[in-house]
Short mmCIF file of C-alpha atoms in Angstrom, two decimals:
data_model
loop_
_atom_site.label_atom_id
_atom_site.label_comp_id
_atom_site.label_asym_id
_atom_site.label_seq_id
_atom_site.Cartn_x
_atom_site.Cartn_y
_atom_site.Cartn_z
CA UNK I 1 0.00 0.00 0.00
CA UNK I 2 1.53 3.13 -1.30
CA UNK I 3 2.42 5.46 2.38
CA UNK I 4 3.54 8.96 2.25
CA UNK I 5 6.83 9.62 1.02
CA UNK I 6 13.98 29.38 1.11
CA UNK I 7 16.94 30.34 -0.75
CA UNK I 8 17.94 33.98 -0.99
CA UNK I 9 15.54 36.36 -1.49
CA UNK I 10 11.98 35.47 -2.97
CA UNK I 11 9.26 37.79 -4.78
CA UNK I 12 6.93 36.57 -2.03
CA UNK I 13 6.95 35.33 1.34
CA UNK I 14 6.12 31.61 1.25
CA UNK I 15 4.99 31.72 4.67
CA UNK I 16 2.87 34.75 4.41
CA UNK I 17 -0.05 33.30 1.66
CA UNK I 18 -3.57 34.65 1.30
CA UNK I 19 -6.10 34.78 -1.18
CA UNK I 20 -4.19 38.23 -2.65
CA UNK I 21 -0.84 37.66 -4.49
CA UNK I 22 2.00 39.36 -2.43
CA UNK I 23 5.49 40.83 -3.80
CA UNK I 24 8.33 42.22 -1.73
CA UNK I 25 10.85 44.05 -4.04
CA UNK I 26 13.41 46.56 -3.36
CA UNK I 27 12.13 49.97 -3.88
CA UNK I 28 14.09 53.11 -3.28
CA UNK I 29 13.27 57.21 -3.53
CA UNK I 30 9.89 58.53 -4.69
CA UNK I 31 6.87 56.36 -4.81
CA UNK I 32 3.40 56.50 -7.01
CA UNK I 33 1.24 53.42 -6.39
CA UNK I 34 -0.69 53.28 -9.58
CA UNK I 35 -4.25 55.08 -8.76
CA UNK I 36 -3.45 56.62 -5.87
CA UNK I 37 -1.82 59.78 -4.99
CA UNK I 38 1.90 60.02 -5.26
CA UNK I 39 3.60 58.46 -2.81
CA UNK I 40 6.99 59.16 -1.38
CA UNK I 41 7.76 56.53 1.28
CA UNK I 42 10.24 54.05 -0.22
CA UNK I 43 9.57 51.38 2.28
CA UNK I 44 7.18 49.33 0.56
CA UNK I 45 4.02 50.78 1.25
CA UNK I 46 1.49 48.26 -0.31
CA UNK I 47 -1.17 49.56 -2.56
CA UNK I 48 -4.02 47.72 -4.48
CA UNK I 49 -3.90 46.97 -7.51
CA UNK I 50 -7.01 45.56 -9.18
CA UNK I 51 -7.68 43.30 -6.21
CA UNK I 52 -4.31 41.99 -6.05
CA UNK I 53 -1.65 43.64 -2.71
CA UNK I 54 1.17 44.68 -4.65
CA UNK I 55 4.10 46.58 -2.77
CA UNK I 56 5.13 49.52 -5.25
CA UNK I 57 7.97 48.18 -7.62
CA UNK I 58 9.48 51.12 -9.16
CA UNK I 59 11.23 54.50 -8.04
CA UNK I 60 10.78 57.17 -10.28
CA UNK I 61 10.21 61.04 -9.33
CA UNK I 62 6.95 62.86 -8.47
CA UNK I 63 4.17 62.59 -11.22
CA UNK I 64 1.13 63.93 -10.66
CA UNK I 65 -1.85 60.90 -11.14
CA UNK I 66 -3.63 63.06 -13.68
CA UNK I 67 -2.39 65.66 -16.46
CA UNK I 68 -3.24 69.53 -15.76
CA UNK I 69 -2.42 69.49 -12.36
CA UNK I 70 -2.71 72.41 -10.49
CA UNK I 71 -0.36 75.67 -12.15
CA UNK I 72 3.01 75.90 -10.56
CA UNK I 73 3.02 72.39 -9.17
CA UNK I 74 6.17 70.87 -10.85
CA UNK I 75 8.41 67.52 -11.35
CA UNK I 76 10.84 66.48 -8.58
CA UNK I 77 14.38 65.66 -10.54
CA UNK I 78 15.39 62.03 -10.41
CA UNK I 79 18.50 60.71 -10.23
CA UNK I 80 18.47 58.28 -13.45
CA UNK I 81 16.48 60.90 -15.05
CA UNK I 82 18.61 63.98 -14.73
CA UNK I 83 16.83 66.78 -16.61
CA UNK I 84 13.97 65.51 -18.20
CA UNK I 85 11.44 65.67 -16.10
CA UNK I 86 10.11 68.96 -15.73
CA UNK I 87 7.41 71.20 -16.82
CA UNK I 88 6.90 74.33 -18.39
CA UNK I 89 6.87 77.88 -16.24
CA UNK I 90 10.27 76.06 -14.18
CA UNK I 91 12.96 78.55 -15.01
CA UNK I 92 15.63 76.60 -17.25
CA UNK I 93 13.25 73.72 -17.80
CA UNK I 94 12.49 72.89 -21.74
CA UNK I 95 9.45 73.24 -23.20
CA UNK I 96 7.21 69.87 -23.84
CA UNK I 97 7.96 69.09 -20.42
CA UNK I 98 4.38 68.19 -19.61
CA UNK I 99 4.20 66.28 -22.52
CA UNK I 100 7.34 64.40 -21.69
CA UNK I 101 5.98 63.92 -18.39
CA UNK I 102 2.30 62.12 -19.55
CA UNK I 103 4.75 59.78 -21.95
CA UNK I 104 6.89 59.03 -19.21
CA UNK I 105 3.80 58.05 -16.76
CA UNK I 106 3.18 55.45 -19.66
CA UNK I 107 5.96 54.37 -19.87
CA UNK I 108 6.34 53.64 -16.05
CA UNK I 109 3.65 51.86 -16.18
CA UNK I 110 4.40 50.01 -18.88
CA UNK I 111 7.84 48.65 -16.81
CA UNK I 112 6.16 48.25 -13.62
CA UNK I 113 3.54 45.52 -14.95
CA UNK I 114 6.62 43.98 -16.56
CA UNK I 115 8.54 43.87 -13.53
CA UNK I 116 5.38 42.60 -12.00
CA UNK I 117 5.39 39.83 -14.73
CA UNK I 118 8.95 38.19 -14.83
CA UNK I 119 8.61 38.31 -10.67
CA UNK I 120 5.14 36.35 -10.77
CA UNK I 121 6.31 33.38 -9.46
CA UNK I 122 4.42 31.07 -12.69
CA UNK I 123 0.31 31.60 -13.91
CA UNK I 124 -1.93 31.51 -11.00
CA UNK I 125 -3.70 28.90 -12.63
CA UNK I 126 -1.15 26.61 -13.70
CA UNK I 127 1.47 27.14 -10.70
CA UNK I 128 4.59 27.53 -13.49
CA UNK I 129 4.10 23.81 -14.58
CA UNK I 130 2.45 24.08 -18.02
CA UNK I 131 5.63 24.49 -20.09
CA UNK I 132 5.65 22.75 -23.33
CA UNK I 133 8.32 23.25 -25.35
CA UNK I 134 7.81 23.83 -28.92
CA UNK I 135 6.90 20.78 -31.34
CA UNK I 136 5.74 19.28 -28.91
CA UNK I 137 2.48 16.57 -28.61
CA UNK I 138 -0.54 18.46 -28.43
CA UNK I 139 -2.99 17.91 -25.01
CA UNK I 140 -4.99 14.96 -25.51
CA UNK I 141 -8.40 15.83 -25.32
CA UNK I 142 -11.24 15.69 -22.92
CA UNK I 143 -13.55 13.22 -23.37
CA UNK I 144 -16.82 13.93 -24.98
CA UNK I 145 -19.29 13.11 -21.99
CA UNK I 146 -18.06 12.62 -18.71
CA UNK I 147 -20.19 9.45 -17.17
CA UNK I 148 -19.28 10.35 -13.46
CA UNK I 149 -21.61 12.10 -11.45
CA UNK I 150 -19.96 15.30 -9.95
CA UNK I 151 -21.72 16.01 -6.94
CA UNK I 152 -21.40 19.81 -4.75
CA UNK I 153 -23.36 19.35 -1.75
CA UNK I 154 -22.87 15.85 -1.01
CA UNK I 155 -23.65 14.51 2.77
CA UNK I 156 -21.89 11.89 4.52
CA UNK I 157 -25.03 9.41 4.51
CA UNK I 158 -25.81 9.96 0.81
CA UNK I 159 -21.88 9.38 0.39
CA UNK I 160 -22.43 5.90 1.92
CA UNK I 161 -25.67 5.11 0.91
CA UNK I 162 -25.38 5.40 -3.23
CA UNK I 163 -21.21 5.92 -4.09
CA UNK I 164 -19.04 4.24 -1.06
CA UNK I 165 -19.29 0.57 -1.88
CA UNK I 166 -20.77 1.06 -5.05
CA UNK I 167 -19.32 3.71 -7.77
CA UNK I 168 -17.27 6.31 -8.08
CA UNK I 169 -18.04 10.28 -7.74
CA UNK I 170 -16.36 13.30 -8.54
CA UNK I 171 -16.53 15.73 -5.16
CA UNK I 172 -16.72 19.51 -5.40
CA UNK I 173 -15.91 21.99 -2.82
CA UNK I 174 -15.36 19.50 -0.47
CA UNK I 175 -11.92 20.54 1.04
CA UNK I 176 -10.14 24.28 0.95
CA UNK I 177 -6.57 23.14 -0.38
CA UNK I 178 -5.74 26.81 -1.65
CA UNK I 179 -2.56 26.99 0.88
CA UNK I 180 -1.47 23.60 0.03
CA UNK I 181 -1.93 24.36 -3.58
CA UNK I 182 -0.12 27.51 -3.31
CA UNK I 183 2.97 25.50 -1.84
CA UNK I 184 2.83 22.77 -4.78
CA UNK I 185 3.91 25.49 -7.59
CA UNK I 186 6.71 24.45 -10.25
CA UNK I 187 8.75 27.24 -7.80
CA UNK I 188 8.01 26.46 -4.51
CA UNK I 189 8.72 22.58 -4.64
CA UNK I 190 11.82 23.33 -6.36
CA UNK I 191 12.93 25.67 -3.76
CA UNK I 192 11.77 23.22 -1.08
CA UNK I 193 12.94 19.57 -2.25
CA UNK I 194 14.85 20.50 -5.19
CA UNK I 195 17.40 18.55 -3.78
CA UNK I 196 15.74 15.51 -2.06
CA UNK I 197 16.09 12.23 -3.84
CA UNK I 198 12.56 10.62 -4.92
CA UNK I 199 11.55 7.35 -5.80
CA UNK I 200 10.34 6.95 -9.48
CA UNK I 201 8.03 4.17 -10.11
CA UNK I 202 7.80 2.69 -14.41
CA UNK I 203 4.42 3.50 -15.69
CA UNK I 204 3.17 0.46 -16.25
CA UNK I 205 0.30 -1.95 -14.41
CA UNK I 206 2.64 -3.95 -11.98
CA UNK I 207 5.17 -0.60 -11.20
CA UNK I 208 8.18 -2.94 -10.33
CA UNK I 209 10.66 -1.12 -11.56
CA UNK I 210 12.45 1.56 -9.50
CA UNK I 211 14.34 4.70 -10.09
CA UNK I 212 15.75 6.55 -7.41
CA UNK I 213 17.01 10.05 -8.23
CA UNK I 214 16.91 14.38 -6.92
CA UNK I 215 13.63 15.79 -7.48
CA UNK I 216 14.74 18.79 -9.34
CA UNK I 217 16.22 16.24 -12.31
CA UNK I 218 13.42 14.32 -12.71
CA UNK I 219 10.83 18.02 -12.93
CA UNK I 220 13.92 19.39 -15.31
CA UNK I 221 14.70 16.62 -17.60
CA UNK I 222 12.29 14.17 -17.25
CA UNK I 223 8.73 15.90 -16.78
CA UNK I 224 8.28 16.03 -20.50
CA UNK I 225 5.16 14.76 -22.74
CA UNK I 226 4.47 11.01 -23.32
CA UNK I 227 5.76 9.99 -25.91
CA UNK I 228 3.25 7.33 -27.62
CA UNK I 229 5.67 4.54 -28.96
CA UNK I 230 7.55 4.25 -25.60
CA UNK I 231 6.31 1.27 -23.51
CA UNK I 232 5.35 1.77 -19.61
CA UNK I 233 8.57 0.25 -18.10
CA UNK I 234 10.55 2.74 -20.02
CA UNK I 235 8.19 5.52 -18.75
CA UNK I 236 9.49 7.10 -15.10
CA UNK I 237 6.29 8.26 -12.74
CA UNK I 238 6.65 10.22 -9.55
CA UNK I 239 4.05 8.76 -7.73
CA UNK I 240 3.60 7.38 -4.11
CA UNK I 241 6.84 5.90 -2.48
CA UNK I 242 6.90 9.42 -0.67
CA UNK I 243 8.80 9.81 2.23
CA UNK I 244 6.25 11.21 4.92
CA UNK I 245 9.38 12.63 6.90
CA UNK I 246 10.75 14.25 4.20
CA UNK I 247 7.92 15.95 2.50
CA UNK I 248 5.90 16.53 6.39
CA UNK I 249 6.32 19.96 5.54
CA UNK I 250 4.06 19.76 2.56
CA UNK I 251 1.82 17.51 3.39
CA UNK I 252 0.84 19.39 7.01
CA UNK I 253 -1.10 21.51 4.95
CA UNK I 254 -3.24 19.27 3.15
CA UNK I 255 -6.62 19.02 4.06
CA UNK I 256 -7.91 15.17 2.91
CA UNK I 257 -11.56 14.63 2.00
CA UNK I 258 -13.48 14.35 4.85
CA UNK I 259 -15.69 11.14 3.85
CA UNK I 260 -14.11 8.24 5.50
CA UNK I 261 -15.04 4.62 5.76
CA UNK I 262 -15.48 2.69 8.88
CA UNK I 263 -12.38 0.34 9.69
CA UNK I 264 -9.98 2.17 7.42
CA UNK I 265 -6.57 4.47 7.21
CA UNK I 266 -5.73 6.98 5.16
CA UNK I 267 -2.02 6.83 3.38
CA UNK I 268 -1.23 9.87 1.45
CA UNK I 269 0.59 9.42 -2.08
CA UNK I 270 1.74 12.31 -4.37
CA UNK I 271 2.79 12.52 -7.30
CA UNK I 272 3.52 15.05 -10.88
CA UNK I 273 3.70 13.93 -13.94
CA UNK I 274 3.73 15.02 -17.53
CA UNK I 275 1.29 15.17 -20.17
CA UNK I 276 -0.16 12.03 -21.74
CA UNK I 277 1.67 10.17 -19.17
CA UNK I 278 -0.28 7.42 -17.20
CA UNK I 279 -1.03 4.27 -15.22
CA UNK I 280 -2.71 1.48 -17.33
CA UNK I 281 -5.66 -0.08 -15.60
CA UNK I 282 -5.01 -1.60 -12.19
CA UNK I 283 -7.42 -1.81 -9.04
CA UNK I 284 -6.48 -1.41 -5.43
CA UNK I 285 -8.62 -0.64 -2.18
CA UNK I 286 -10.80 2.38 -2.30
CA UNK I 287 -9.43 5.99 -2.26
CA UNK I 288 -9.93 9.69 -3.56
CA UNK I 289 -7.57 11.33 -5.58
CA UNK I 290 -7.69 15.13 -5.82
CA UNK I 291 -5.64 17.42 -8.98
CA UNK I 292 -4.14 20.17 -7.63
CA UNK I 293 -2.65 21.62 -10.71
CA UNK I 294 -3.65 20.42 -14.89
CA UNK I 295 -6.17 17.63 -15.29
CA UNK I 296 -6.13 13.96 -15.09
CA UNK I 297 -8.64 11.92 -17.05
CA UNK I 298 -9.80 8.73 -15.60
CA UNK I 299 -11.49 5.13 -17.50
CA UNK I 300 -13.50 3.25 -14.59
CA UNK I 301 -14.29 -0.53 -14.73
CA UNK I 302 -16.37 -1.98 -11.94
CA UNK I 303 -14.51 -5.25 -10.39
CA UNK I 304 -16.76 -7.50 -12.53
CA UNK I 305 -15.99 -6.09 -15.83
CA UNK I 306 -12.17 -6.94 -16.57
CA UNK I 307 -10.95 -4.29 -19.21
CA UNK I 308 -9.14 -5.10 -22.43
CA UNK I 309 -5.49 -3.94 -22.10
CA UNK I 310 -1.62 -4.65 -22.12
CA UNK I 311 -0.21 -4.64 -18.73
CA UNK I 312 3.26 -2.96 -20.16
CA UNK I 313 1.24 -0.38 -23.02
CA UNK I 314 0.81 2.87 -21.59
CA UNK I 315 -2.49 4.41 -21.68
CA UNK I 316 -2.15 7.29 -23.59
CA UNK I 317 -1.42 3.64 -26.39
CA UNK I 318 -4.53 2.13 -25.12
CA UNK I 319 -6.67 5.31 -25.75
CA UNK I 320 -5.06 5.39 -29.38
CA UNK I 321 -5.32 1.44 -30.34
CA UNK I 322 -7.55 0.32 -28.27
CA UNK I 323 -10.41 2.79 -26.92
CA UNK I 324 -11.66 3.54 -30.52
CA UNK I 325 -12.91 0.00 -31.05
CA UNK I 326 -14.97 -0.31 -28.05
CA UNK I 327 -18.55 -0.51 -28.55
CA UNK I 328 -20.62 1.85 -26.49
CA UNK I 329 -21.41 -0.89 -23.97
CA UNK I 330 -17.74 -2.29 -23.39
CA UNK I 331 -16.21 1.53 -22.90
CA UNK I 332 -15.98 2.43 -19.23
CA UNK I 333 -16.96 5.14 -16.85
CA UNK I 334 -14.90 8.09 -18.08
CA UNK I 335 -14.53 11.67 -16.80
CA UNK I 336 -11.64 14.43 -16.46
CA UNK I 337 -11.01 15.93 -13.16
CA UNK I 338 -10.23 19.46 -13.63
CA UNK I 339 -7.61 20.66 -10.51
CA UNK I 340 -9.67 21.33 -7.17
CA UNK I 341 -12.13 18.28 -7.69
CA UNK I 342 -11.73 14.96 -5.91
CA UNK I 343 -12.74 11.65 -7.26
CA UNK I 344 -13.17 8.70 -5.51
CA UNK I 345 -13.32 5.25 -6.70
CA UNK I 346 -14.72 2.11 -4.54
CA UNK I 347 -12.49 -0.90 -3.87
CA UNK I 348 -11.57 -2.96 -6.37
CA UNK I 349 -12.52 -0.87 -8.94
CA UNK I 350 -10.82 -1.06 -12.09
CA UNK I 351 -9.00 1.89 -12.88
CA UNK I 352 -6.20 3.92 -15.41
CA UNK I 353 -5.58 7.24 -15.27
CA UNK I 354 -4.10 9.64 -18.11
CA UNK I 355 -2.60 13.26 -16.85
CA UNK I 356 -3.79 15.88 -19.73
CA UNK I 357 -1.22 18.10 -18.98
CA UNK I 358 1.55 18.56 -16.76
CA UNK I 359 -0.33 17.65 -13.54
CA UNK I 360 -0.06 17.40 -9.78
CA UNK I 361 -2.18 15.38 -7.44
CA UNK I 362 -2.84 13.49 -4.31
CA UNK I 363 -4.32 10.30 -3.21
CA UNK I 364 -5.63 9.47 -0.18
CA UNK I 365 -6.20 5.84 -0.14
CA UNK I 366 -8.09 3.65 2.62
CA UNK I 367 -6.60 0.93 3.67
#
């Protein structure tokens, strides 16, 4: 039974997360946070910017927020920009000056939200891990009807009574895992375990191969797209084999679905892997398994119903050779689960699972 397996300075505080983004850069002289007045504490006074609590990034001098200011009110001289800005009616000032000024507002602007770009610490909604390189596979695609019920305001007694012991469910909104997603960005994980060594598993049904190796080489050179000829024991798969003592840290801040079963443990197992990668069909007690980042779409058997595959073909092959041939009443239950939703599946349920794009996730099995 799979168990559970800051560097200089940062953009943000990695102990310091809420639902608003938060930067810390240097800033130094005059400062204007965009809408607001100007400001001239170089501290890091925060101000908001559309809903988001940015410190200000840049220095520059004193710009009024609006043009046509009030007369006499002038530029303060800055020390990278040594006589340009200033405005007319400033003895041995040039003309244009107010002009120069309004184009120089835009162009501040126009290198803050750059600076605020390369410091982002990867998209919001894909945590930094979405990063194809070019020629690569496309995404394989959704499927065309998901044949899971997804369920929102699911009770413990209608969990037991129609899904526990007999098929699987996709959970919404059951947990709040925004801090624990927060900590599983591309960034963060790096920074954290970059450097621990993690067990690789071969992506195939049986998983007896192992690779043991530093986390940061298998996310840098091996956390590429499937490649469809290769078979599963050539494929590496960071999943489960986690070492709870080494990765505590992390997983402290996971919140598990809160539907248990009576008589069982949970084990946590995580895991990231690339796009069209996989685990052919297998089956195993029962368990949720919740996307944190990307998508991972799922073909469910129940135990009765023995699917049609190759223990050693991936399943990104079996969705190419064999999945086309199936006749409506031999395909399984399929569905993608988009990052935030849980699935579970009952025991003994047949199960493979195929990661749409670079994706991270947890399982919490019952054992």
């Amino acid at each position: 039974m799979p168990c559970l397996r800051q560097e200089g300075a940062r953009p943000y505080d990695p102990n310091k997360v809420s639902g608003t983004c938060t930067l810390r850069l240097p800033v130094t002289r005059s400062v204007a946070p965009l809408g607001d007045s100007v400001g001239r504490n170089g501290t890091g006074e925060r101000a908001k910017v559309t809903g988001c609590s940015l410190p200000p990034l840049l220095c520059f001098p004193e710009i009024p927020s609006l043009p046509g200011r009030a007369k006499g009110s002038h530029f303060r001289e800055s020390s990278w920009c040594p006589s340009c800005c200033h405005d007319d009616g400033v003895s041995g000032l040039p003309r244009g000056g107010r002009f120069m000024a309004t184009g120089m507002q835009s162009f501040l602007l126009l290198v803050f939200w750059t600076l605020v770009a390369l410091a982002w610490p990867g998209s919001e909604s894909d945590g930094g891990w979405q990063r194809q390189a070019a020629g690569a596979p496309a995404a394989v695609a959704e499927e065309e009807r998901c044949t899971v019920e997804r369920r929102a305001d699911l009770s413990y007694a209608e969990f037991v009574q129609h899904y526990a012991f007999s098929r699987p469910v996709i959970l919404q909104g059951l947990t709040d895992n925004s801090r624990f997603r927060a900590l599983c960005s591309r960034e963060r994980l790096l920074a954290s375990f970059g450097d621990n060594v993690v067990r690789l598993s071969t992506a195939n049904t049986y998983s007896y191969q192992k690779v043991d190796l530093p986390f940061q080489e298998y996310v840098e050179q091996l956390l590429h797209p499937q490649d469809p000829t290769s078979l599963g024991n050539d494929t590496l798969y960071f999943f489960g084999d986690n070492n709870f003592t080494e990765w505590a840290s992390l997983f402290r801040h996971y919140s598990p679905p809160t539907f248990g079963l009576l008589g069982t443990t949970p084990a946590y197992s995580f895991g990231i892997a690339g796009a069209g990668s996989g685990v052919p069909f297998h089956w195993h007690g029962p368990g949720f398994s919740e996307v944190i980042y990307g998508r991972k779409r799922w073909f469910l058997y129940p135990p009765e119903k023995t699917p049609e595959f190759h223990p050693n073909k991936t399943t990104l092959s079996w969705l190419q050779d064999v999945y086309p041939a199936l006749t409506p009443s031999a395909r399984p239950l399929e569905c993608t689960v988009q990052a935030g939703e849980v699935l579970y599946f009952p025991d003994r349920w047949w199960h493979a699972t195929l990661n749409l794009d670079t994706s991270v996730f947890i399982s919490t099995f019952l054992s």
